[in-house]
Short mmCIF file of N, CA, C and O in Angstrom, two decimals:
data_model
loop_
_atom_site.label_atom_id
_atom_site.label_comp_id
_atom_site.label_asym_id
_atom_site.label_seq_id
_atom_site.Cartn_x
_atom_site.Cartn_y
_atom_site.Cartn_z
N MET A 951 77.50 104.32 -61.55
CA MET A 951 78.74 104.59 -60.88
C MET A 951 79.73 105.04 -61.95
O MET A 951 79.84 104.44 -63.00
N CYS A 952 80.42 106.13 -61.66
CA CYS A 952 81.38 106.67 -62.62
C CYS A 952 82.77 106.69 -61.98
O CYS A 952 82.93 107.13 -60.85
N HIS A 953 83.74 106.21 -62.73
CA HIS A 953 85.12 106.20 -62.25
C HIS A 953 85.96 107.13 -63.12
O HIS A 953 85.90 107.07 -64.34
N GLN A 954 86.74 107.99 -62.48
CA GLN A 954 87.67 108.86 -63.19
C GLN A 954 88.96 108.08 -63.42
O GLN A 954 89.68 107.78 -62.48
N SER A 955 89.22 107.71 -64.65
CA SER A 955 90.43 106.96 -65.00
C SER A 955 91.58 107.95 -65.13
O SER A 955 91.81 108.53 -66.19
N ILE A 956 92.29 108.16 -64.04
CA ILE A 956 93.28 109.23 -64.01
C ILE A 956 94.46 109.00 -64.93
O ILE A 956 95.14 109.94 -65.31
N ASP A 957 94.72 107.76 -65.29
CA ASP A 957 95.83 107.48 -66.21
C ASP A 957 95.39 107.51 -67.67
O ASP A 957 96.21 107.31 -68.56
N GLY A 958 94.14 107.78 -67.93
CA GLY A 958 93.63 107.78 -69.30
C GLY A 958 93.24 106.37 -69.72
O GLY A 958 93.20 105.45 -68.92
N ARG A 959 92.96 106.20 -70.98
CA ARG A 959 92.58 104.91 -71.54
C ARG A 959 93.01 104.85 -72.99
O ARG A 959 93.45 105.84 -73.56
N ALA A 960 92.83 103.70 -73.58
CA ALA A 960 93.05 103.49 -75.03
C ALA A 960 94.50 103.71 -75.43
O ALA A 960 95.41 103.44 -74.65
N ALA A 961 94.72 104.23 -76.62
CA ALA A 961 96.05 104.31 -77.22
C ALA A 961 97.01 105.20 -76.44
O ALA A 961 98.21 104.99 -76.46
N ASP A 962 96.47 106.22 -75.75
CA ASP A 962 97.36 107.15 -75.05
C ASP A 962 97.53 106.81 -73.57
O ASP A 962 98.03 107.61 -72.80
N TYR A 963 97.14 105.61 -73.16
CA TYR A 963 97.23 105.19 -71.77
C TYR A 963 98.69 105.09 -71.32
O TYR A 963 99.52 104.50 -71.99
N VAL A 964 98.99 105.69 -70.17
CA VAL A 964 100.31 105.58 -69.54
C VAL A 964 100.07 105.16 -68.10
O VAL A 964 99.46 105.90 -67.34
N GLU A 965 100.51 103.95 -67.74
CA GLU A 965 100.36 103.51 -66.35
C GLU A 965 101.24 104.39 -65.48
O GLU A 965 102.46 104.40 -65.61
N PHE A 966 100.60 105.17 -64.60
CA PHE A 966 101.34 106.17 -63.87
C PHE A 966 100.93 106.23 -62.40
O PHE A 966 101.76 106.14 -61.52
N MET A 967 99.62 106.39 -62.12
CA MET A 967 99.18 106.54 -60.74
C MET A 967 98.10 105.54 -60.33
O MET A 967 97.95 105.27 -59.16
N ASP A 968 97.35 105.04 -61.27
CA ASP A 968 96.27 104.12 -60.94
C ASP A 968 96.77 102.68 -60.96
O ASP A 968 97.69 102.35 -61.71
N TRP A 969 96.17 101.84 -60.15
CA TRP A 969 96.52 100.42 -60.15
C TRP A 969 96.00 99.78 -61.43
O TRP A 969 94.89 100.09 -61.88
N PRO A 970 96.73 98.86 -62.03
CA PRO A 970 96.28 98.21 -63.27
C PRO A 970 94.95 97.47 -63.13
O PRO A 970 94.23 97.30 -64.11
N VAL A 971 94.59 97.05 -61.93
CA VAL A 971 93.36 96.27 -61.73
C VAL A 971 92.15 97.15 -61.41
O VAL A 971 91.04 96.64 -61.29
N THR A 972 92.34 98.45 -61.29
CA THR A 972 91.26 99.32 -60.81
C THR A 972 90.01 99.25 -61.68
O THR A 972 88.90 99.09 -61.16
N GLU A 973 90.15 99.37 -62.98
CA GLU A 973 88.96 99.42 -63.83
C GLU A 973 88.20 98.10 -63.83
O GLU A 973 86.97 98.10 -63.78
N SER A 974 88.91 96.99 -63.85
CA SER A 974 88.20 95.70 -63.80
C SER A 974 87.52 95.53 -62.44
O SER A 974 86.43 94.97 -62.35
N TYR A 975 88.14 96.03 -61.38
CA TYR A 975 87.54 95.98 -60.05
C TYR A 975 86.24 96.80 -60.03
O TYR A 975 85.21 96.34 -59.54
N ILE A 976 86.28 98.01 -60.58
CA ILE A 976 85.09 98.87 -60.64
C ILE A 976 83.98 98.18 -61.42
O ILE A 976 82.81 98.17 -60.99
N GLU A 977 84.32 97.57 -62.55
CA GLU A 977 83.31 96.86 -63.35
C GLU A 977 82.68 95.72 -62.57
O GLU A 977 81.46 95.51 -62.60
N GLU A 978 83.50 94.95 -61.85
CA GLU A 978 82.98 93.82 -61.07
C GLU A 978 82.11 94.27 -59.91
O GLU A 978 81.09 93.63 -59.61
N VAL A 979 82.47 95.36 -59.24
CA VAL A 979 81.63 95.89 -58.16
C VAL A 979 80.29 96.34 -58.73
O VAL A 979 79.23 96.08 -58.14
N GLY A 980 80.32 96.99 -59.89
CA GLY A 980 79.08 97.40 -60.55
C GLY A 980 78.19 96.21 -60.87
O GLY A 980 76.98 96.24 -60.64
N LYS A 981 78.78 95.13 -61.38
CA LYS A 981 78.01 93.92 -61.68
C LYS A 981 77.43 93.32 -60.41
O LYS A 981 76.26 92.91 -60.38
N LEU A 982 78.23 93.27 -59.35
CA LEU A 982 77.79 92.69 -58.08
C LEU A 982 76.55 93.41 -57.54
O LEU A 982 75.61 92.78 -57.08
N TYR A 983 76.54 94.73 -57.62
CA TYR A 983 75.43 95.52 -57.09
C TYR A 983 74.43 95.95 -58.17
O TYR A 983 73.53 96.74 -57.89
N ASN A 984 74.60 95.41 -59.38
CA ASN A 984 73.71 95.73 -60.50
C ASN A 984 73.63 97.24 -60.75
O ASN A 984 72.56 97.81 -60.88
N ILE A 985 74.81 97.86 -60.77
CA ILE A 985 74.92 99.30 -61.02
C ILE A 985 75.64 99.50 -62.35
O ILE A 985 76.70 98.93 -62.58
N GLN A 986 75.06 100.31 -63.22
CA GLN A 986 75.72 100.62 -64.48
C GLN A 986 76.99 101.41 -64.17
O GLN A 986 76.97 102.35 -63.38
N THR A 987 78.09 101.03 -64.78
CA THR A 987 79.34 101.74 -64.56
C THR A 987 79.76 102.48 -65.82
O THR A 987 79.47 102.05 -66.93
N SER A 988 80.43 103.59 -65.61
CA SER A 988 80.99 104.33 -66.73
C SER A 988 82.36 104.87 -66.30
O SER A 988 82.69 104.89 -65.12
N PHE A 989 83.12 105.28 -67.29
CA PHE A 989 84.47 105.77 -67.04
C PHE A 989 84.64 107.10 -67.75
O PHE A 989 84.08 107.33 -68.82
N GLN A 990 85.41 107.96 -67.13
CA GLN A 990 85.73 109.24 -67.73
C GLN A 990 87.24 109.41 -67.65
O GLN A 990 87.89 108.95 -66.71
N TRP A 991 87.83 110.07 -68.66
CA TRP A 991 89.26 110.32 -68.64
C TRP A 991 89.61 111.46 -69.57
O TRP A 991 88.83 111.86 -70.42
N ARG A 992 90.79 112.00 -69.37
CA ARG A 992 91.36 112.99 -70.28
C ARG A 992 92.37 112.28 -71.16
O ARG A 992 93.06 111.36 -70.73
N ALA A 993 92.50 112.72 -72.38
CA ALA A 993 93.50 112.16 -73.29
C ALA A 993 94.87 112.28 -72.64
O ALA A 993 95.26 113.35 -72.20
N GLY A 994 95.56 111.17 -72.54
CA GLY A 994 96.89 111.16 -71.94
C GLY A 994 96.91 111.08 -70.44
O GLY A 994 97.96 110.93 -69.84
N GLY A 995 95.74 111.21 -69.80
CA GLY A 995 95.65 111.09 -68.36
C GLY A 995 96.42 112.16 -67.61
O GLY A 995 96.81 113.19 -68.15
N ILE A 996 96.63 111.89 -66.33
CA ILE A 996 97.29 112.87 -65.47
C ILE A 996 98.75 113.08 -65.86
O ILE A 996 99.28 114.18 -65.73
N HIS A 997 99.39 112.05 -66.39
CA HIS A 997 100.78 112.20 -66.81
C HIS A 997 100.90 113.25 -67.91
O HIS A 997 101.78 114.12 -67.88
N ASN A 998 100.01 113.19 -68.89
CA ASN A 998 100.01 114.17 -69.97
C ASN A 998 99.79 115.58 -69.42
O ASN A 998 100.41 116.53 -69.88
N GLU A 999 98.89 115.72 -68.44
CA GLU A 999 98.62 117.03 -67.88
C GLU A 999 99.83 117.56 -67.10
O GLU A 999 100.20 118.72 -67.21
N LEU A 1000 100.44 116.71 -66.31
CA LEU A 1000 101.60 117.14 -65.53
C LEU A 1000 102.78 117.52 -66.41
O LEU A 1000 103.56 118.41 -66.08
N MET A 1001 102.92 116.85 -67.55
CA MET A 1001 104.07 117.07 -68.43
C MET A 1001 103.72 117.92 -69.66
O MET A 1001 104.51 118.01 -70.59
N ARG A 1002 102.58 118.56 -69.63
CA ARG A 1002 102.11 119.34 -70.77
C ARG A 1002 103.07 120.48 -71.09
O ARG A 1002 103.50 121.21 -70.21
N LYS A 1003 103.41 120.62 -72.37
CA LYS A 1003 104.30 121.68 -72.80
C LYS A 1003 103.72 122.38 -74.02
O LYS A 1003 103.55 121.76 -75.07
N ASP A 1004 103.41 123.65 -73.85
CA ASP A 1004 102.91 124.50 -74.93
C ASP A 1004 101.75 123.85 -75.68
O ASP A 1004 101.76 123.76 -76.91
N SER A 1005 100.74 123.38 -74.92
CA SER A 1005 99.58 122.74 -75.54
C SER A 1005 98.35 122.93 -74.66
O SER A 1005 98.46 123.35 -73.52
N LEU A 1006 97.21 122.63 -75.24
CA LEU A 1006 95.96 122.65 -74.49
C LEU A 1006 95.87 121.43 -73.59
O LEU A 1006 96.53 120.42 -73.83
N THR A 1007 95.03 121.50 -72.58
CA THR A 1007 94.76 120.31 -71.77
C THR A 1007 94.08 119.27 -72.66
O THR A 1007 93.48 119.62 -73.68
N GLY A 1008 94.19 118.00 -72.31
CA GLY A 1008 93.67 116.93 -73.15
C GLY A 1008 92.16 116.92 -73.29
O GLY A 1008 91.43 117.42 -72.43
N ASP A 1009 91.69 116.33 -74.38
CA ASP A 1009 90.26 116.16 -74.60
C ASP A 1009 89.66 115.25 -73.54
O ASP A 1009 90.35 114.43 -72.94
N VAL A 1010 88.36 115.40 -73.32
CA VAL A 1010 87.64 114.57 -72.35
C VAL A 1010 86.93 113.44 -73.10
O VAL A 1010 86.38 113.65 -74.18
N TYR A 1011 86.95 112.26 -72.50
CA TYR A 1011 86.23 111.10 -73.02
C TYR A 1011 85.43 110.49 -71.88
O TYR A 1011 85.82 110.58 -70.72
N TYR A 1012 84.31 109.88 -72.22
CA TYR A 1012 83.57 109.10 -71.24
C TYR A 1012 82.80 108.00 -71.95
O TYR A 1012 82.54 108.07 -73.14
N THR A 1013 82.48 106.97 -71.17
CA THR A 1013 81.72 105.85 -71.74
C THR A 1013 80.25 106.00 -71.38
O THR A 1013 79.89 106.48 -70.31
N ASP A 1014 79.42 105.58 -72.29
CA ASP A 1014 77.98 105.49 -72.08
C ASP A 1014 77.57 104.14 -72.64
O ASP A 1014 77.40 104.00 -73.85
N GLY A 1015 77.49 103.15 -71.76
CA GLY A 1015 77.30 101.78 -72.22
C GLY A 1015 78.55 101.34 -72.95
O GLY A 1015 79.66 101.47 -72.45
N ASN A 1016 78.38 100.87 -74.18
CA ASN A 1016 79.54 100.45 -74.99
C ASN A 1016 80.06 101.57 -75.89
O ASN A 1016 80.98 101.37 -76.67
N GLN A 1017 79.47 102.74 -75.78
CA GLN A 1017 79.84 103.86 -76.63
C GLN A 1017 80.85 104.75 -75.91
O GLN A 1017 80.74 105.00 -74.71
N ILE A 1018 81.84 105.27 -76.64
CA ILE A 1018 82.79 106.24 -76.11
C ILE A 1018 82.45 107.60 -76.68
O ILE A 1018 82.39 107.79 -77.90
N ILE A 1019 82.19 108.55 -75.79
CA ILE A 1019 81.85 109.92 -76.17
C ILE A 1019 83.11 110.77 -76.07
O ILE A 1019 83.83 110.70 -75.07
N HIS A 1020 83.38 111.57 -77.09
CA HIS A 1020 84.57 112.43 -77.14
C HIS A 1020 84.15 113.88 -77.07
O HIS A 1020 83.34 114.34 -77.89
N LEU A 1021 84.70 114.61 -76.10
CA LEU A 1021 84.45 116.05 -75.97
C LEU A 1021 85.78 116.77 -76.19
O LEU A 1021 86.61 116.84 -75.28
N PRO A 1022 86.01 117.28 -77.38
CA PRO A 1022 87.31 117.92 -77.66
C PRO A 1022 87.49 119.21 -76.88
O PRO A 1022 86.53 119.94 -76.61
N THR A 1023 88.72 119.49 -76.50
CA THR A 1023 89.07 120.76 -75.88
C THR A 1023 89.12 121.80 -76.98
O THR A 1023 89.94 121.71 -77.89
N LYS A 1024 88.21 122.76 -76.92
CA LYS A 1024 88.09 123.73 -78.00
C LYS A 1024 88.58 125.12 -77.61
O LYS A 1024 88.79 125.96 -78.47
N SER A 1025 88.70 125.37 -76.32
CA SER A 1025 89.10 126.71 -75.92
C SER A 1025 90.24 126.63 -74.91
O SER A 1025 90.67 125.55 -74.52
N GLY A 1026 90.69 127.77 -74.50
CA GLY A 1026 91.82 127.83 -73.58
C GLY A 1026 93.05 128.30 -74.32
O GLY A 1026 93.01 128.63 -75.51
N LYS A 1027 94.14 128.33 -73.60
CA LYS A 1027 95.40 128.77 -74.19
C LYS A 1027 96.42 127.64 -74.10
O LYS A 1027 96.37 126.84 -73.17
N ASN A 1028 97.30 127.59 -75.06
CA ASN A 1028 98.41 126.67 -74.94
C ASN A 1028 99.18 127.05 -73.68
O ASN A 1028 99.41 128.22 -73.42
N ASN A 1029 99.54 126.04 -72.90
CA ASN A 1029 100.15 126.29 -71.62
C ASN A 1029 101.21 125.24 -71.36
O ASN A 1029 101.16 124.14 -71.92
N THR A 1030 102.14 125.57 -70.52
CA THR A 1030 103.16 124.61 -70.10
C THR A 1030 103.03 124.40 -68.61
O THR A 1030 103.00 125.36 -67.84
N ARG A 1031 102.93 123.15 -68.21
CA ARG A 1031 102.81 122.82 -66.80
C ARG A 1031 104.15 122.28 -66.29
O ARG A 1031 104.74 122.85 -65.39
N LEU A 1032 104.62 121.18 -66.84
CA LEU A 1032 105.89 120.56 -66.45
C LEU A 1032 106.11 120.60 -64.94
O LEU A 1032 107.12 121.08 -64.46
N LYS A 1033 105.15 120.06 -64.20
CA LYS A 1033 105.22 120.11 -62.74
C LYS A 1033 105.32 118.72 -62.13
O LYS A 1033 104.66 118.39 -61.16
N TRP A 1034 106.13 117.90 -62.71
CA TRP A 1034 106.37 116.59 -62.12
C TRP A 1034 107.85 116.38 -62.01
O TRP A 1034 108.56 116.55 -63.00
N PRO A 1035 108.39 116.07 -60.88
CA PRO A 1035 107.67 115.95 -59.61
C PRO A 1035 107.28 117.32 -59.06
O PRO A 1035 107.93 118.31 -59.34
N ALA A 1036 106.20 117.32 -58.27
CA ALA A 1036 105.71 118.56 -57.67
C ALA A 1036 106.74 119.09 -56.68
O ALA A 1036 107.30 118.35 -55.89
N MET A 1037 106.97 120.38 -56.73
CA MET A 1037 107.99 120.98 -55.88
C MET A 1037 107.42 121.78 -54.72
O MET A 1037 108.16 122.44 -54.02
N SER A 1038 106.12 121.74 -54.53
CA SER A 1038 105.50 122.51 -53.46
C SER A 1038 104.78 121.59 -52.48
O SER A 1038 104.16 120.61 -52.87
N ALA A 1039 104.84 121.94 -51.21
CA ALA A 1039 104.08 121.20 -50.20
C ALA A 1039 102.64 121.69 -50.12
O ALA A 1039 101.80 121.06 -49.48
N ASP A 1040 102.33 122.79 -50.76
CA ASP A 1040 101.00 123.38 -50.75
C ASP A 1040 100.08 122.60 -51.69
O ASP A 1040 100.21 122.68 -52.91
N LEU A 1041 99.16 121.82 -51.12
CA LEU A 1041 98.31 120.96 -51.93
C LEU A 1041 97.32 121.72 -52.81
O LEU A 1041 96.74 121.16 -53.72
N ARG A 1042 97.13 123.02 -52.55
CA ARG A 1042 96.25 123.82 -53.42
C ARG A 1042 96.85 124.01 -54.80
O ARG A 1042 96.13 124.22 -55.77
N ILE A 1043 98.17 123.95 -54.91
CA ILE A 1043 98.82 124.18 -56.20
C ILE A 1043 99.66 122.99 -56.66
O ILE A 1043 100.21 123.01 -57.74
N ARG A 1044 99.74 121.96 -55.84
CA ARG A 1044 100.65 120.86 -56.12
C ARG A 1044 100.17 119.95 -57.24
O ARG A 1044 100.93 119.47 -58.05
N TRP A 1045 98.88 119.66 -57.28
CA TRP A 1045 98.34 118.71 -58.26
C TRP A 1045 97.38 119.41 -59.21
O TRP A 1045 96.87 120.48 -58.94
N CYS A 1046 97.10 118.77 -60.30
CA CYS A 1046 96.24 119.36 -61.32
C CYS A 1046 94.90 118.62 -61.40
O CYS A 1046 94.31 118.53 -62.45
N SER A 1047 94.41 118.09 -60.30
CA SER A 1047 93.20 117.28 -60.35
C SER A 1047 91.99 117.99 -60.96
O SER A 1047 91.16 117.33 -61.56
N PRO A 1048 91.84 119.33 -60.86
CA PRO A 1048 90.70 119.94 -61.55
C PRO A 1048 90.76 119.71 -63.06
O PRO A 1048 89.73 119.67 -63.71
N TYR A 1049 91.95 119.60 -63.63
CA TYR A 1049 92.08 119.39 -65.07
C TYR A 1049 91.86 117.94 -65.45
O TYR A 1049 91.36 117.66 -66.52
N VAL A 1050 92.28 117.02 -64.61
CA VAL A 1050 92.18 115.61 -64.94
C VAL A 1050 90.79 115.11 -64.63
O VAL A 1050 90.21 114.36 -65.33
#
């Protein structure tokens, strides 16, 4: 079972959209059903993506057991998003979930 930690993790964690208990809940459900759990996140989470100014999207991280795998963002263009709060009712452009 894999959970997308939308607020990020570790040193760059910003509690923004996810409940503080979510990850421990996911871990406990995995234990209950004997399912290996892993987590994936972008550096800085969704807050960093929404408030990005003249920079690349954050690096990707994921867990594999007790190991954290880092996939650096190597390509793309520096970009500015600054789309919080979202000003459009059109959900196709309102959120950046493909990036997070």
